[in-house]
Amino acid sequence: MRMYDLIIKKRNGGELTTEEINYFVENYTKGNIPDYQVSSLLMAIYFQKMNARETADLTMAMVNSGDILDLSKIKGIKVDKHSTGGVGDTTSLVLTPMVAALGIPVAKMSGRGLGHTGGTIDKLESFKGFSVEMTEDEFINNVNTKKIAIMGQTADLAPADKKLYALRDVTGTVDNISLISSSIMSKKIAAGADCIVLDVKVGDGAFMKTFEDAKTLGTAMVNIGKSVNRNTVAVISDMDQPLGFAVGNALEVKEAMDTLTGKGPKDLLELCLTLGSNMVVLAKKAKTVEEAKEMLLGTIKDGSAIKKFREFVEAQGGDPTFVDDREKLPKAKYVVPVKSDRSGYVSKINAQNIGLVAMELGAGRATKESIIDLAVGIVLNKKRGEKVEKGDVIAYIHANDESKVEKASKGILENYEIKAEYKDEIPLIYDVVR
Ligand code: URA
Ligand code: CA
């Protein structure tokens, strides 16, 4: 087989066979095919597209390029959750203890975040002593006894995707539905889950800017899941404003705990119930999402969700008294209100840019080497649809470096759109693809 022939075939609109796809993924991962030929093939795929069979084959070729986690020693149906990336997205921290409190095993292997705020692991390090370092046996044992564990990424999952994604990033071939969907699904499948619930974000702050594009991506991923025997559901949700109020690591941890005790933001709770109920149904613990939502709400009402969260923090070396006394979480030196310079209704909050403001305060990593300041970030005080008078506080800046406050304040004001009226209400949940 020659790479040259594959390029020509795809360039002319042909369909690559399973063997051809396996050949190029395997040999590119091993370093046997140069970047320029793979770039050329990716560009041909970008223009000529791949059908569902080719997309599923590409996914499995990338899964098979590295380690595949064996979670078979964990009893029960393992359901994983993945978000295509939002701003102030604390759903994992809320969902996992709620779902685990219902007896559904949550086994997550997580990496650190590169972006506006840290990833789930960074956020959890707000608890003094918390660690994701454990052996695979300890991980499995924790999930079997406590139903929940998060482990740092030790296994080499889908290395082909890592290499291909880096190449796509610099060759103008990222935004093709087959390439994105196979990239995301390959990592989820290699992580060993039986079922997957995806949160596909749509809006200014997301990868997909329109509902149609998000739905196409969601449908492609559900189809991949189906064809490789992993039941998959995709929820299409809004990212035209940050989720909840808090953007920043410890601030989001506090918001997650507020939500677990019934005092959280409405939108965050609603999204968690939608994602969570689909996880519960896939795990076969409920027949309908309505029934599952009631069960999840029950874990908040009877205190089992926050109890599970406390148990999880303690099991991984974190100080559980931080759960009882949230004042112990990392706190910023300065909390500065940002006041509106206009009256009207909040019609939009540019999530992406608010995320960047939080990152500049130190909440996220600009490069892999950056050190996160867990305490800093932004807490929104007004959200879309709310009325504001000139002088009302629209947000609070949490900063440790006073010299960064003025720029952050300006950045927040610039990214709040305040208009005389608010008409076109945007839904939080657009659709669920099954
Ligand atoms: N996220 C991924 O993991 N892969 C893509 O291709 C795009 C977004
Ligand atoms: Ca939030």
Coordinates of C-alpha atoms and ligand atoms in Angstrom, one line a residue:
M1 CA 0.0 0.0 0.0
R2 CA 1.3 3.5 -0.8
M3 CA 0.3 6.7 0.9
Y4 CA 0.4 8.5 -2.5
D5 CA -2.5 6.3 -3.8
L6 CA -4.6 7.0 -0.8
I7 CA -4.1 10.8 -1.3
I8 CA -5.1 10.6 -4.9
K9 CA -8.1 8.3 -4.2
K10 CA -9.5 10.7 -1.6
R11 CA -8.6 13.8 -3.6
N12 CA -10.8 12.4 -6.4
G13 CA -13.7 11.7 -4.1
G14 CA -13.2 8.0 -3.5
E15 CA -14.0 6.0 -0.3
L16 CA -11.0 4.7 1.8
T17 CA -11.2 1.1 2.8
T18 CA -10.9 0.0 6.4
E19 CA -7.4 -1.4 5.6
E20 CA -6.3 1.9 4.0
I21 CA -7.4 3.9 7.0
N22 CA -5.7 1.5 9.4
Y23 CA -2.6 1.7 7.3
F24 CA -2.2 5.4 7.3
V25 CA -3.1 5.8 11.0
E26 CA -0.8 3.1 12.2
N27 CA 2.1 4.1 10.1
Y28 CA 1.8 7.8 10.8
T29 CA 1.8 7.1 14.5
K30 CA 5.0 5.0 14.1
G31 CA 6.6 7.8 12.2
N32 CA 6.7 5.9 8.9
I33 CA 4.7 8.5 6.9
P34 CA 5.9 12.1 6.7
D35 CA 3.7 15.0 7.8
Y36 CA 3.5 16.5 4.3
Q37 CA 1.7 13.4 3.0
V38 CA -0.7 13.2 5.9
S39 CA -1.4 16.9 5.6
S40 CA -2.3 16.4 2.0
L41 CA -4.6 13.5 2.9
L42 CA -6.2 15.5 5.6
M43 CA -6.9 18.4 3.2
A44 CA -8.4 15.9 0.7
I45 CA -10.6 14.6 3.6
Y46 CA -11.5 18.1 4.5
F47 CA -12.9 18.8 1.0
Q48 CA -14.2 15.4 -0.1
K49 CA -15.4 14.4 3.4
M50 CA -15.7 10.9 4.8
N51 CA -18.9 8.8 5.1
A52 CA -20.1 7.2 8.4
R53 CA -18.2 4.0 7.8
E54 CA -14.9 5.7 7.1
T55 CA -15.4 8.0 10.1
A56 CA -16.1 5.0 12.4
D57 CA -13.0 3.2 11.0
L58 CA -10.9 6.3 11.6
T59 CA -12.1 6.4 15.2
M60 CA -11.2 2.8 15.9
A61 CA -7.9 3.1 14.2
M62 CA -7.0 5.9 16.5
V63 CA -8.4 4.0 19.5
N64 CA -6.1 1.1 18.6
S65 CA -3.0 3.3 18.2
G66 CA -2.4 3.2 22.0
D67 CA -3.6 1.9 25.4
I68 CA -7.2 1.0 25.9
L69 CA -8.4 1.1 29.5
D70 CA -9.8 -2.2 30.7
L71 CA -12.5 -1.3 33.2
S72 CA -14.0 -4.8 33.2
K73 CA -13.1 -5.3 36.8
I74 CA -15.5 -2.5 37.7
K75 CA -19.0 -3.8 38.4
G76 CA -21.9 -2.2 36.5
I77 CA -22.4 -0.1 33.4
K78 CA -19.7 2.6 33.2
V79 CA -21.0 5.9 31.8
D80 CA -18.6 8.7 30.8
K81 CA -19.4 12.3 30.1
H82 CA -17.6 14.7 27.9
S83 CA -18.0 18.4 27.1
T84 CA -16.7 19.9 23.9
G85 CA -15.5 22.8 26.0
G86 CA -17.3 25.7 27.7
V87 CA -16.5 28.6 29.9
G88 CA -17.1 28.3 33.6
D89 CA -18.3 24.8 33.0
T90 CA -18.6 23.0 36.3
T91 CA -20.9 20.2 35.3
S92 CA -18.4 17.4 35.9
L93 CA -17.9 18.4 39.5
V94 CA -21.7 18.4 40.1
L95 CA -22.7 15.4 38.0
T96 CA -20.2 12.8 39.1
P97 CA -21.1 12.8 42.8
M98 CA -24.8 12.9 42.0
V99 CA -24.6 10.0 39.6
A100 CA -22.3 8.1 42.0
A101 CA -24.8 8.7 44.8
L102 CA -27.3 6.6 42.8
G103 CA -24.8 3.7 42.7
I104 CA -23.6 4.2 39.2
P105 CA -19.8 3.8 38.8
V106 CA -17.9 6.9 37.7
A107 CA -14.4 6.1 36.6
K108 CA -12.7 9.1 35.1
M109 CA -9.3 9.5 33.8
S110 CA -8.6 13.2 33.4
G111 CA -6.0 15.5 32.1
R112 CA -5.2 19.1 33.0
G113 CA -6.8 21.9 31.2
L114 CA -5.2 24.3 28.8
G115 CA -7.4 27.3 28.4
H116 CA -9.6 29.8 30.3
T117 CA -9.7 27.9 33.6
G118 CA -8.1 24.7 34.7
G119 CA -9.5 21.2 34.0
T120 CA -11.4 19.2 36.6
I121 CA -8.2 18.0 38.3
D122 CA -6.9 21.6 38.7
K123 CA -10.2 22.7 40.2
L124 CA -10.2 19.8 42.6
E125 CA -6.7 20.8 43.8
S126 CA -8.5 23.6 45.6
F127 CA -8.9 21.0 48.4
K128 CA -5.6 20.9 50.3
G129 CA -3.9 17.5 49.7
F130 CA -6.2 16.3 46.9
S131 CA -4.3 14.0 44.5
V132 CA -5.1 12.0 41.4
E133 CA -2.1 9.9 41.7
M134 CA -3.0 6.3 42.3
T135 CA -2.3 2.9 40.8
E136 CA -4.8 1.3 38.4
D137 CA -5.7 -1.2 41.2
E138 CA -6.4 1.6 43.7
F139 CA -8.5 3.3 41.1
I140 CA -10.6 0.3 40.3
N141 CA -10.9 -0.5 44.0
N142 CA -12.1 3.0 44.8
V143 CA -14.7 2.9 42.0
N144 CA -16.0 -0.5 43.3
T145 CA -16.3 0.6 46.9
K146 CA -17.1 4.3 46.6
K147 CA -18.5 4.4 43.0
I148 CA -16.3 7.4 42.1
A149 CA -12.6 8.1 41.4
I150 CA -10.7 10.4 39.2
M151 CA -7.2 9.4 38.1
G152 CA -4.5 11.4 36.4
Q153 CA -3.9 10.4 32.8
T154 CA -1.1 7.8 32.9
A155 CA -2.1 5.6 30.0
D156 CA -1.2 6.6 26.5
L157 CA -4.7 7.0 25.1
A158 CA -5.2 7.5 21.3
P159 CA -1.6 8.8 20.5
A160 CA -2.6 8.9 16.8
D161 CA -5.2 11.6 17.6
K162 CA -2.6 13.6 19.5
K163 CA -0.3 13.6 16.5
L164 CA -3.1 14.2 13.9
Y165 CA -4.7 17.0 16.0
A166 CA -1.4 18.8 16.2
L167 CA -1.0 18.5 12.5
R168 CA -4.6 19.6 11.7
D169 CA -4.1 22.6 14.0
V170 CA -1.4 24.0 11.7
T171 CA -2.7 22.9 8.3
G172 CA -6.2 24.4 8.3
T173 CA -7.9 21.0 8.7
V174 CA -9.5 21.2 12.1
D175 CA -13.1 22.0 11.3
N176 CA -14.3 18.9 9.5
I177 CA -17.1 17.0 11.1
S178 CA -15.6 13.5 10.6
L179 CA -12.2 14.6 11.9
I180 CA -13.6 16.4 15.0
S181 CA -16.0 13.6 15.8
S182 CA -13.5 10.8 15.4
S183 CA -10.9 12.8 17.4
I184 CA -13.3 13.3 20.4
M185 CA -14.8 9.8 20.3
S186 CA -11.4 8.0 20.0
K187 CA -10.3 9.4 23.4
K188 CA -13.6 8.5 25.1
I189 CA -13.7 5.0 23.7
A190 CA -10.0 4.4 24.7
A191 CA -10.9 5.6 28.2
G192 CA -13.0 2.4 28.6
A193 CA -16.6 3.6 29.2
D194 CA -19.6 1.5 28.1
C195 CA -21.8 4.5 27.4
I196 CA -21.0 8.1 26.7
V197 CA -23.0 11.3 27.3
L198 CA -21.7 14.3 25.3
D199 CA -22.4 18.0 25.9
V200 CA -22.0 19.7 22.6
K201 CA -21.8 23.4 23.2
V202 CA -23.1 26.0 20.7
G203 CA -22.5 29.7 20.6
D204 CA -19.8 32.4 20.7
G205 CA -17.9 30.7 23.5
A206 CA -17.9 27.3 21.7
F207 CA -16.2 25.4 18.9
M208 CA -19.5 25.2 17.0
K209 CA -21.0 28.6 16.4
T210 CA -24.5 27.6 15.1
F211 CA -27.1 25.1 16.2
E212 CA -27.0 23.3 12.8
D213 CA -23.3 22.7 13.1
A214 CA -23.5 21.5 16.7
K215 CA -26.3 19.1 15.8
T216 CA -24.4 17.7 12.8
L217 CA -21.4 17.1 15.1
G218 CA -23.5 15.6 17.9
T219 CA -25.2 13.3 15.4
A220 CA -21.9 12.2 13.9
M221 CA -20.6 11.3 17.4
V222 CA -23.8 9.4 18.3
N223 CA -23.5 7.5 15.0
I224 CA -19.8 6.6 15.8
G225 CA -20.9 5.4 19.2
K226 CA -23.7 3.3 17.7
S227 CA -21.4 1.6 15.2
V228 CA -18.8 0.6 17.8
N229 CA -21.3 -0.6 20.4
R230 CA -21.0 2.4 22.8
N231 CA -24.5 3.8 23.4
T232 CA -24.0 7.6 23.0
V233 CA -26.3 10.5 23.6
A234 CA -25.4 14.1 22.6
V235 CA -27.0 17.1 24.4
I236 CA -26.7 20.4 22.5
S237 CA -26.5 23.2 25.0
D238 CA -25.9 27.0 24.9
M239 CA -22.6 28.6 25.3
D240 CA -23.6 32.2 24.4
Q241 CA -22.9 33.1 28.0
P242 CA -20.9 31.4 30.7
L243 CA -22.6 28.6 32.6
G244 CA -23.6 29.5 36.2
F245 CA -21.9 32.6 37.7
A246 CA -18.4 31.5 38.6
V247 CA -15.4 31.4 36.2
G248 CA -12.3 30.4 38.0
N249 CA -11.1 27.2 39.8
A250 CA -11.9 27.5 43.5
L251 CA -14.8 29.8 42.6
E252 CA -16.3 27.0 40.4
V253 CA -15.6 24.4 43.1
K254 CA -17.7 26.5 45.5
E255 CA -20.4 26.9 42.9
A256 CA -20.4 23.1 42.4
M257 CA -20.9 22.5 46.1
D258 CA -23.6 25.2 46.2
T259 CA -25.4 23.3 43.4
L260 CA -25.0 19.9 45.2
T261 CA -26.7 21.5 48.3
G262 CA -29.6 23.0 46.3
K263 CA -28.2 26.6 46.3
G264 CA -26.6 26.7 42.9
P265 CA -27.4 28.6 39.7
K266 CA -30.5 27.5 37.9
D267 CA -28.9 27.0 34.5
L268 CA -26.0 24.9 35.9
L269 CA -28.5 22.7 37.7
E270 CA -30.7 22.3 34.7
L271 CA -27.8 21.3 32.4
C272 CA -26.6 18.8 35.0
L273 CA -30.0 17.3 35.4
T274 CA -30.3 16.9 31.6
L275 CA -26.8 15.4 31.2
G276 CA -27.1 13.3 34.4
S277 CA -30.6 11.9 33.6
N278 CA -29.3 10.6 30.3
M279 CA -26.3 9.0 32.1
V280 CA -28.7 7.3 34.5
V281 CA -30.9 6.0 31.7
L282 CA -27.9 4.7 29.8
A283 CA -26.7 3.0 33.0
K284 CA -30.1 1.3 33.1
K285 CA -31.0 2.7 36.6
A286 CA -34.1 4.5 35.3
K287 CA -36.5 3.9 32.4
T288 CA -37.1 7.5 31.5
V289 CA -35.2 10.8 31.8
E290 CA -38.1 12.3 33.8
E291 CA -37.7 9.5 36.4
A292 CA -33.9 9.9 36.3
K293 CA -34.2 13.6 37.0
E294 CA -36.3 13.0 40.0
M295 CA -33.8 10.5 41.3
L296 CA -30.9 13.0 40.8
L297 CA -32.9 15.8 42.5
G298 CA -33.4 13.4 45.3
T299 CA -29.6 13.2 45.9
I300 CA -29.6 16.9 46.5
K301 CA -32.6 16.9 48.7
D302 CA -31.5 14.1 51.0
G303 CA -27.9 15.2 51.2
S304 CA -26.4 12.1 49.6
A305 CA -24.8 14.1 46.7
I306 CA -22.7 16.4 48.8
K307 CA -22.0 13.4 51.2
K308 CA -20.7 11.5 48.2
F309 CA -18.6 14.5 47.1
R310 CA -17.1 14.8 50.6
E311 CA -16.3 11.0 50.6
F312 CA -14.6 11.3 47.2
V313 CA -12.5 14.3 48.2
E314 CA -11.4 12.5 51.4
A315 CA -10.6 9.2 49.5
Q316 CA -8.2 11.1 47.3
G317 CA -6.3 12.8 50.1
G318 CA -8.2 16.1 50.1
D319 CA -9.2 17.9 53.3
P320 CA -12.9 17.1 53.6
T321 CA -13.5 19.8 56.1
F322 CA -13.2 22.2 53.1
V323 CA -16.6 20.8 52.1
D324 CA -18.2 21.7 55.4
D325 CA -16.5 25.1 55.6
R326 CA -16.1 26.7 52.2
E327 CA -14.3 29.6 53.6
K328 CA -11.3 27.4 53.7
L329 CA -11.0 27.2 49.9
P330 CA -8.3 29.4 48.3
K331 CA -9.4 33.0 48.4
A332 CA -8.3 36.0 46.4
K333 CA -6.9 39.1 48.2
Y334 CA -9.1 41.5 46.2
V335 CA -12.8 41.3 45.4
V336 CA -13.7 44.2 43.2
P337 CA -17.2 45.0 41.8
V338 CA -17.7 45.9 38.2
K339 CA -20.5 48.4 37.7
S340 CA -22.6 48.9 34.6
D341 CA -22.1 52.1 32.7
R342 CA -25.5 51.8 31.1
S343 CA -29.1 50.9 31.9
G344 CA -31.0 48.2 30.0
Y345 CA -31.2 44.4 29.6
V346 CA -28.3 42.1 29.4
S347 CA -28.7 40.6 25.9
K348 CA -25.4 38.8 25.6
I349 CA -22.2 37.9 27.6
N350 CA -19.4 36.9 25.3
A351 CA -18.3 33.6 27.0
Q352 CA -15.1 33.2 25.1
N353 CA -13.8 36.7 26.1
I354 CA -15.0 36.5 29.7
G355 CA -12.9 33.2 29.8
L356 CA -9.9 35.1 28.5
V357 CA -10.3 37.8 31.1
A358 CA -10.3 35.1 33.8
M359 CA -7.2 33.6 32.2
E360 CA -5.4 36.9 32.3
L361 CA -6.2 37.1 36.0
G362 CA -4.3 33.8 36.4
A363 CA -7.2 31.3 36.4
G364 CA -6.1 29.4 33.3
R365 CA -3.0 28.3 31.4
A366 CA -1.8 30.4 28.5
T367 CA 0.9 27.7 27.9
K368 CA 1.5 24.2 29.3
E369 CA 4.0 25.6 31.7
S370 CA 1.8 28.3 33.2
I371 CA 1.0 28.0 36.9
I372 CA -2.7 28.4 37.8
D373 CA -3.8 30.7 40.6
L374 CA -6.7 28.7 42.0
A375 CA -8.2 31.6 43.9
V376 CA -8.8 34.1 41.1
G377 CA -11.5 34.6 38.5
I378 CA -14.8 36.3 37.9
V379 CA -18.2 35.9 39.5
L380 CA -21.0 37.2 37.3
N381 CA -23.8 39.0 39.1
K382 CA -26.1 39.6 36.1
K383 CA -27.0 37.2 33.4
R384 CA -28.7 37.2 30.0
G385 CA -32.3 38.7 30.2
E386 CA -31.7 40.5 33.5
K387 CA -32.5 44.2 33.9
V388 CA -29.6 46.4 35.0
E389 CA -29.5 50.1 36.0
K390 CA -26.5 52.2 35.5
G391 CA -24.2 51.7 38.5
D392 CA -25.5 48.2 39.3
V393 CA -22.8 45.5 39.9
I394 CA -22.7 43.2 36.9
A395 CA -19.8 41.1 38.1
Y396 CA -17.1 40.7 40.8
I397 CA -13.4 40.4 39.9
H398 CA -11.4 38.1 42.3
A399 CA -7.7 39.0 41.9
N400 CA -4.5 38.5 43.7
D401 CA -2.6 41.1 41.6
E402 CA -4.2 44.5 42.0
S403 CA -2.5 45.8 38.8
K404 CA -4.6 43.4 36.8
V405 CA -8.0 44.7 38.0
E406 CA -8.5 47.7 35.8
K407 CA -7.9 45.8 32.5
A408 CA -10.2 43.0 33.7
S409 CA -12.9 45.4 34.6
K410 CA -12.7 47.0 31.1
G411 CA -12.7 43.5 29.6
I412 CA -15.9 42.5 31.4
L413 CA -17.7 45.7 30.5
E414 CA -16.8 45.4 26.9
N415 CA -18.2 41.9 26.7
Y416 CA -21.5 42.6 28.3
E417 CA -24.0 43.6 25.7
I418 CA -26.7 45.7 27.3
K419 CA -29.6 46.8 25.2
A420 CA -32.9 48.7 25.7
E421 CA -34.9 45.5 25.4
Y422 CA -34.4 41.8 25.5
K423 CA -36.5 39.8 23.0
D424 CA -35.0 36.7 21.6
E425 CA -34.7 34.3 24.4
I426 CA -32.0 31.7 23.8
P427 CA -32.7 28.2 25.2
L428 CA -30.2 26.5 27.5
I429 CA -30.9 23.1 26.0
Y430 CA -31.4 23.1 22.3
D431 CA -31.8 19.4 21.6
V432 CA -30.9 15.9 22.6
V433 CA -29.6 13.5 19.9
R434 CA -30.0 9.8 20.6
Ligands
URA1 N1 -11.6 18.6 20.3 C1 -10.9 17.5 20.0 O1 -10.6 16.7 20.9 N2 -10.7 17.2 18.8 C2 -11.0 18.0 17.7 O2 -10.8 17.7 16.6 C3 -11.7 19.2 18.0 C4 -11.9 19.5 19.4
CA2 CA -19.7 28.5 36.3

